[in-house]
XYZ file of C-alpha atoms in Angstrom:
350
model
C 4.161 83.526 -1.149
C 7.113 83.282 0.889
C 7.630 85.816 3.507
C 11.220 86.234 5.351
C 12.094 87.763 8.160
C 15.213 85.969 9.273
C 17.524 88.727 8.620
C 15.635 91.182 10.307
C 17.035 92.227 14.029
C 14.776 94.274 16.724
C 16.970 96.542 19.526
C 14.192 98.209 21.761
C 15.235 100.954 23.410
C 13.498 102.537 26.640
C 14.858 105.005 29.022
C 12.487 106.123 31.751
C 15.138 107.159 34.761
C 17.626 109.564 33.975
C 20.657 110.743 37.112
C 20.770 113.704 35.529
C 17.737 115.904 37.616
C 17.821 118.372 34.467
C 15.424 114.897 32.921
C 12.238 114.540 33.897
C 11.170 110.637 34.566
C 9.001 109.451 32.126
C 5.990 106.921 32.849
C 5.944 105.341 29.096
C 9.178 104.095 27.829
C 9.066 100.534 29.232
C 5.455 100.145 28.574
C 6.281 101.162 25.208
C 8.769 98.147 24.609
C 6.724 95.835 26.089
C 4.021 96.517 23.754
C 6.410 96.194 20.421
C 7.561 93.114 22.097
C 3.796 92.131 22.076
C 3.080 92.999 18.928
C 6.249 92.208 16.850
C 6.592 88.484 19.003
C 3.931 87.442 20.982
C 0.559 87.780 19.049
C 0.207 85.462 17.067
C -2.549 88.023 15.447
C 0.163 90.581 14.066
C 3.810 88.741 15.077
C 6.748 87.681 12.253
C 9.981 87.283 14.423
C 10.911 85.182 16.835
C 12.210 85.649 20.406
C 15.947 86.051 19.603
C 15.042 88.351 17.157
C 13.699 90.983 19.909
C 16.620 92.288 21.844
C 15.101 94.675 24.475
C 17.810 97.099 26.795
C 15.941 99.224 29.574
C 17.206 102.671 31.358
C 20.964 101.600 29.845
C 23.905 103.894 30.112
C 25.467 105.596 27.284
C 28.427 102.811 27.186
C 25.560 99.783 27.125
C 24.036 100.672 23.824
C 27.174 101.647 22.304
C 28.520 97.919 23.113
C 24.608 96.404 22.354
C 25.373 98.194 18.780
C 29.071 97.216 18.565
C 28.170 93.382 19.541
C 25.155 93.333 16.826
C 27.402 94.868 14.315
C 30.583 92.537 14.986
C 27.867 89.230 15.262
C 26.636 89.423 11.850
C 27.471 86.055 9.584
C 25.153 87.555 6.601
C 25.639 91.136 4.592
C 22.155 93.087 3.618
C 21.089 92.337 7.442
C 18.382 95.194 8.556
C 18.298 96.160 12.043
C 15.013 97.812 13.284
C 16.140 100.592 16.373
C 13.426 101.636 18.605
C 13.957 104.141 20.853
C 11.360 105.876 23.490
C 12.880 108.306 25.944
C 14.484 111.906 25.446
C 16.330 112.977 23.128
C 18.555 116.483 21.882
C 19.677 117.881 19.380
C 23.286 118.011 19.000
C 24.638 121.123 16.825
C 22.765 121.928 13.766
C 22.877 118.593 11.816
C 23.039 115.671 14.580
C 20.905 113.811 17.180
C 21.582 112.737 20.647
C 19.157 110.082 22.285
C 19.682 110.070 25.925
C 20.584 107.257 28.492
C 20.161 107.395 32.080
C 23.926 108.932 32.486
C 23.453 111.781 29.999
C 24.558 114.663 31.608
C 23.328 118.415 30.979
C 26.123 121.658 31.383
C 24.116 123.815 33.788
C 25.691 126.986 32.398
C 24.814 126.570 29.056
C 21.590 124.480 29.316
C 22.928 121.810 27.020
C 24.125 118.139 26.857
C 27.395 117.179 26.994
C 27.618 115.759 23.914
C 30.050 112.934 24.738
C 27.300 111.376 27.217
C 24.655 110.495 24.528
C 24.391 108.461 21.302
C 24.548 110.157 18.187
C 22.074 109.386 15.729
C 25.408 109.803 13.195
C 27.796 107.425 15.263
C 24.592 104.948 14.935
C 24.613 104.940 11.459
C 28.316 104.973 10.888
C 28.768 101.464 13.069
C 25.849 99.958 10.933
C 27.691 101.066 7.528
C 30.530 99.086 8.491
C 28.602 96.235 8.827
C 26.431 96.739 5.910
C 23.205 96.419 7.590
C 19.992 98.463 6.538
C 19.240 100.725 9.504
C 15.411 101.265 10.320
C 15.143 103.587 13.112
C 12.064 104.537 15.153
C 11.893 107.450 17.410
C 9.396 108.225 20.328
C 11.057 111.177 21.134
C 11.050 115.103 21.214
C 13.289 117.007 19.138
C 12.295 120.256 20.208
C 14.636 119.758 23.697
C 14.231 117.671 27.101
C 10.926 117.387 28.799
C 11.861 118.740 31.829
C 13.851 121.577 30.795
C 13.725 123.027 26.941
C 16.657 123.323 25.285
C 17.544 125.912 22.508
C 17.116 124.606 19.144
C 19.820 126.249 16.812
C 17.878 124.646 13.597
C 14.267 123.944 12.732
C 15.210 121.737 10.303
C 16.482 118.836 12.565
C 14.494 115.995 11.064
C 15.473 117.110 7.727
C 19.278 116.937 8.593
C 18.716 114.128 10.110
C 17.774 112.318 6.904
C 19.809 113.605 5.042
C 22.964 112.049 7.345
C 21.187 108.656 6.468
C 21.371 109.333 2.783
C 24.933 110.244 3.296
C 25.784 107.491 5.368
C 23.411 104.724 4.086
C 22.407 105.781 0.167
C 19.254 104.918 -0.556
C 18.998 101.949 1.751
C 17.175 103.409 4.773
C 13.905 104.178 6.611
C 13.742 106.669 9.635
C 10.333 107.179 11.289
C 10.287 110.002 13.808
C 7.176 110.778 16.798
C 7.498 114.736 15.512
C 9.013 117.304 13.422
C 11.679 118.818 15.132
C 10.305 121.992 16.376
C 7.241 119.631 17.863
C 7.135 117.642 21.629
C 6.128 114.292 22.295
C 3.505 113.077 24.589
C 4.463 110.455 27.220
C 1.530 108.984 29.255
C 1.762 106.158 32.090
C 0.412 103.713 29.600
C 3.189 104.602 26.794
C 3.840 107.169 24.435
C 1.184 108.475 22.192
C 3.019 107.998 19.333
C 4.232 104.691 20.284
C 0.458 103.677 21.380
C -1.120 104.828 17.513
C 1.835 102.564 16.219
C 0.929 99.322 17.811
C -2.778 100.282 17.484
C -2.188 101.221 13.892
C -0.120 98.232 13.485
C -3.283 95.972 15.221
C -5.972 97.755 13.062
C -4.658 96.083 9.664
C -5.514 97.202 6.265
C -8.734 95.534 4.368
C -8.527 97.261 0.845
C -4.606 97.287 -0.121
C -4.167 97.447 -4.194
C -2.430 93.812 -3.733
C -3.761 91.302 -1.421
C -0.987 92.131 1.471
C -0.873 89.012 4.238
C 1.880 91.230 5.928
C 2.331 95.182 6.218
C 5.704 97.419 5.824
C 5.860 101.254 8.087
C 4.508 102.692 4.628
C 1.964 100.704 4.781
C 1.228 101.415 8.506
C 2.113 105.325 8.267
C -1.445 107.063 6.881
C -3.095 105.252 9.810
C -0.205 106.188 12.409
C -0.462 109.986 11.122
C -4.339 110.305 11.216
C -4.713 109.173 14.415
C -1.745 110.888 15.877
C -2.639 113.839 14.486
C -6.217 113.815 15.828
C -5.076 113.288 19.598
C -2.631 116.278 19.663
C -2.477 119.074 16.450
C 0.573 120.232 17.899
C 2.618 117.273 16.193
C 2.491 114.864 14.099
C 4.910 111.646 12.670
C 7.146 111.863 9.939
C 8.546 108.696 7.472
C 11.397 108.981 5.228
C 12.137 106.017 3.358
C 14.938 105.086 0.680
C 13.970 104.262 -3.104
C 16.094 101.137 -2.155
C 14.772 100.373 1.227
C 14.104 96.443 1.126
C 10.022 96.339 1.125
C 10.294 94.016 4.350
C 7.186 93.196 6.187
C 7.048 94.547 9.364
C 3.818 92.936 11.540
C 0.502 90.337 9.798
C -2.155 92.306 8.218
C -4.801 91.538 10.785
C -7.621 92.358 8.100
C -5.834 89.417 5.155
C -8.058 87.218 3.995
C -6.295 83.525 4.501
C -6.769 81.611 1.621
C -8.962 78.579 2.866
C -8.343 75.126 1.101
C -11.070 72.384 1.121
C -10.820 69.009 0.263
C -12.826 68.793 -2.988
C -14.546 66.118 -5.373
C -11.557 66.995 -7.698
C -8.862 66.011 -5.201
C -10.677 63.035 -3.882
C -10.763 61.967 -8.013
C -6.928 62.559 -7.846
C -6.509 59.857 -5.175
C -8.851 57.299 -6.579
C -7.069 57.699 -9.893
C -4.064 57.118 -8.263
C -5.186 53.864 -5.847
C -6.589 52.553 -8.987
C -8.418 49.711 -6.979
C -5.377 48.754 -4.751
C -3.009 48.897 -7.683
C -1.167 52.360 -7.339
C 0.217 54.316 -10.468
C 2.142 56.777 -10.877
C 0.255 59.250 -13.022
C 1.728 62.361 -14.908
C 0.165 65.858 -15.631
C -1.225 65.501 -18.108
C -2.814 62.024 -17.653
C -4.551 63.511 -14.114
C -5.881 66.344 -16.214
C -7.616 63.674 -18.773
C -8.513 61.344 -16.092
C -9.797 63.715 -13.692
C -10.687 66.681 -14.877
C -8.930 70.323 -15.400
C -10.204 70.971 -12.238
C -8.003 68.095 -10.521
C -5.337 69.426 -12.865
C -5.069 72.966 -11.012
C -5.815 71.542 -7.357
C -3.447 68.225 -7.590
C -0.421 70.424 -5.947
C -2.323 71.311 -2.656
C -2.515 67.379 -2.026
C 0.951 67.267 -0.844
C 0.458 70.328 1.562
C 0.917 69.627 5.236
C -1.245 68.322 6.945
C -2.656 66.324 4.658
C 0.190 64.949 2.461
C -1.591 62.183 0.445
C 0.170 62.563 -2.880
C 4.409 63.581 -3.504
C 6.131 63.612 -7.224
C 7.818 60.332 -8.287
C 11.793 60.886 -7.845
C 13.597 60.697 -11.333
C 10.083 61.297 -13.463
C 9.348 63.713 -15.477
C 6.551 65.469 -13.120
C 4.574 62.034 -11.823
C 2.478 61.881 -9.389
C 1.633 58.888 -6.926
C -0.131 58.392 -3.422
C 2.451 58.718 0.097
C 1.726 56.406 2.881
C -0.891 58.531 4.164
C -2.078 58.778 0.684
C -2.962 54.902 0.426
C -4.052 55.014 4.433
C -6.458 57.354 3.412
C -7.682 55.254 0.059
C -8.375 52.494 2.288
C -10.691 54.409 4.744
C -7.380 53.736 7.428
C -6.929 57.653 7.830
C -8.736 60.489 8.419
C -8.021 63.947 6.966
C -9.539 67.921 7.780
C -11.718 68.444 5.470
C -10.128 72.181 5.269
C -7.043 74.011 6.327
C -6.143 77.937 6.474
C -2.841 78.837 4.056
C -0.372 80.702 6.629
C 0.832 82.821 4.147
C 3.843 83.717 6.202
């Protein structure tokens, strides 16, 4: 199985100061990127991108993500790209049908209690930049919905979250995922160590899945999402995750199931059978299919592929045949007694 994630972008949001003194500062934001940078990168336990695919952006203004979005957007040499936005920090709503996630110059209008609108990034102006682009967006949320920490604002419709999904189906079909901390009548708990929804995603994330219908080396945020609920759920009954995914989301794989069982290759009588057959006492042939499966078994037959697998690499097909197979360099090194082999390796199935 081949597993790609090389059109897959990660923008990691986290605002913890905020000039505005309406905002409370919160302790968990930049913990909370540092651990999806841990999990998504640098353990090698759970990780599938690389370094350049993690773009991180603490406490920025409003203007900074705008032109981290606009720069993504405008870089792109490949359509069907999928960009995964976290965000941790607060966030408003913004009428009856919008989102505003709030950067350290979001400013609130005393008399009225509210955001200026103009000084956060709507969810909607998100969405719209990645249409023109045609990337998938994938958007993660640590944040309440409900109104600020510090100071509660007045909700003019319960149904946020829904609205909100339904401006991704407007703006994105059916090509979408959006994965929010709460519903939007429900706050968000922020702790020195990180978010608690943030924390039961990267320990949710870490835990794996042993019993999964297919045998799953890697895991998508469906996959994740009963485990992220449960446990979420369990620390605070006052709120609780929600997914909403397209029918035509792409199923990409989003961390290493920790709990796969790696498919372990030995070196077996049937493969060293292969390579005798082929040395043929210091003569090498070229042998086809068919003549390996006569010579050396059935067994050889269905193992004779796994030869040319790094790192051992003792047979490779004969150019311009019709499917031969004969001994490499290391192959006849290795007939000779000249070169020594594992005796087992561990499929990366990634």
């Amino acid at each position: 199985m081949t597993i790609s994630t090389s059109n897959v972008t990660v923008l990691a949001v986290g605002v913890e100061q905020y000039d505005d003194p309406s905002f409370s500062t919160l302790s968990g934001p930049t913990r909370d990127v540092a651990n999806l940078r841990n999990l998504l990168v640098d353990a090698p336990e759970t990780a599938l991108f690389l370094p350049h695919q993690f773009v991180e952006i603490i406490d920025p203004k409003t203007n900074e993500l705008r032109k981290a979005l606009n720069d993504y957007v405008y870089s792109r040499s490949a359509r069907d790209d999928i960009l995964v936005l976290y965000f941790s920090g607060h966030g408003v709503p913004i009428g009856t049908d919008d989102f505003g996630l709030c950067m350290t110059d979001t400013i609130v209008y005393p008399q009225e209690d509210m955001v200026l609108p103009m000084t956060v990034v709507r969810f909607s102006e998100i969405l719209q930049t990645l249409l023109v682009g045609n990337v998938t967006p994938v958007v993660i949320i640590d944040a309440c919905y409900s109104g600020m920490a510090a100071r509660h604002l007045i909700v003019a419709s319960s149904q946020l979250v829904a609205n909100l999904r339904k401006e991704v189906q407007k703006e994105n079909a059916s090509k979408y995922a959006l994965l929010c901390s709460c519903a939007s009548h429900q706050t968000t708990i922020d702790t020195s160590t990180g978010g608690i929804f943030s924390h039961y995603l990267i320990e949710a994330a870490n835990k794996g899945i042993a019993n999964l219908m297919r045998r799953a080396p890697t895991l998508t945020l469906r996959d994740i999402f009963p485990e992220l609920y449960a446990q979420t759920s369990s620390y605070d009954g006052e709120s609780a995750p929600r997914l909403y995914l397209g029918d035509t989301l792409p199923n990409f794989p989003f961390v290493r199931n920790t709990q796969f069982e790696h498919q372990r290759i030995s070196l077996t009588a049937y493969m060293i059978k292969i390579i005798d057959a082929l040395w043929n006492d210091g003569s090498n042939i070229s042998l086809s299919l068919d003549e390996i499966a006569t010579k050396c078994g059935k067994g050889a037959y269905g193992n004779h592929s796994k030869l040319s697998y790094a790192p051992w690499q003792l047979i490779e097909d004969v150019r311009g045949t019709k499917r031969k197979r004969r001994l490499t360099r290391r192959g006849r090194a290795f007939a000779q007694g000249k070169l020594r082999v594992a005796k087992a390796m561990i499929k990366d199935p990634v």
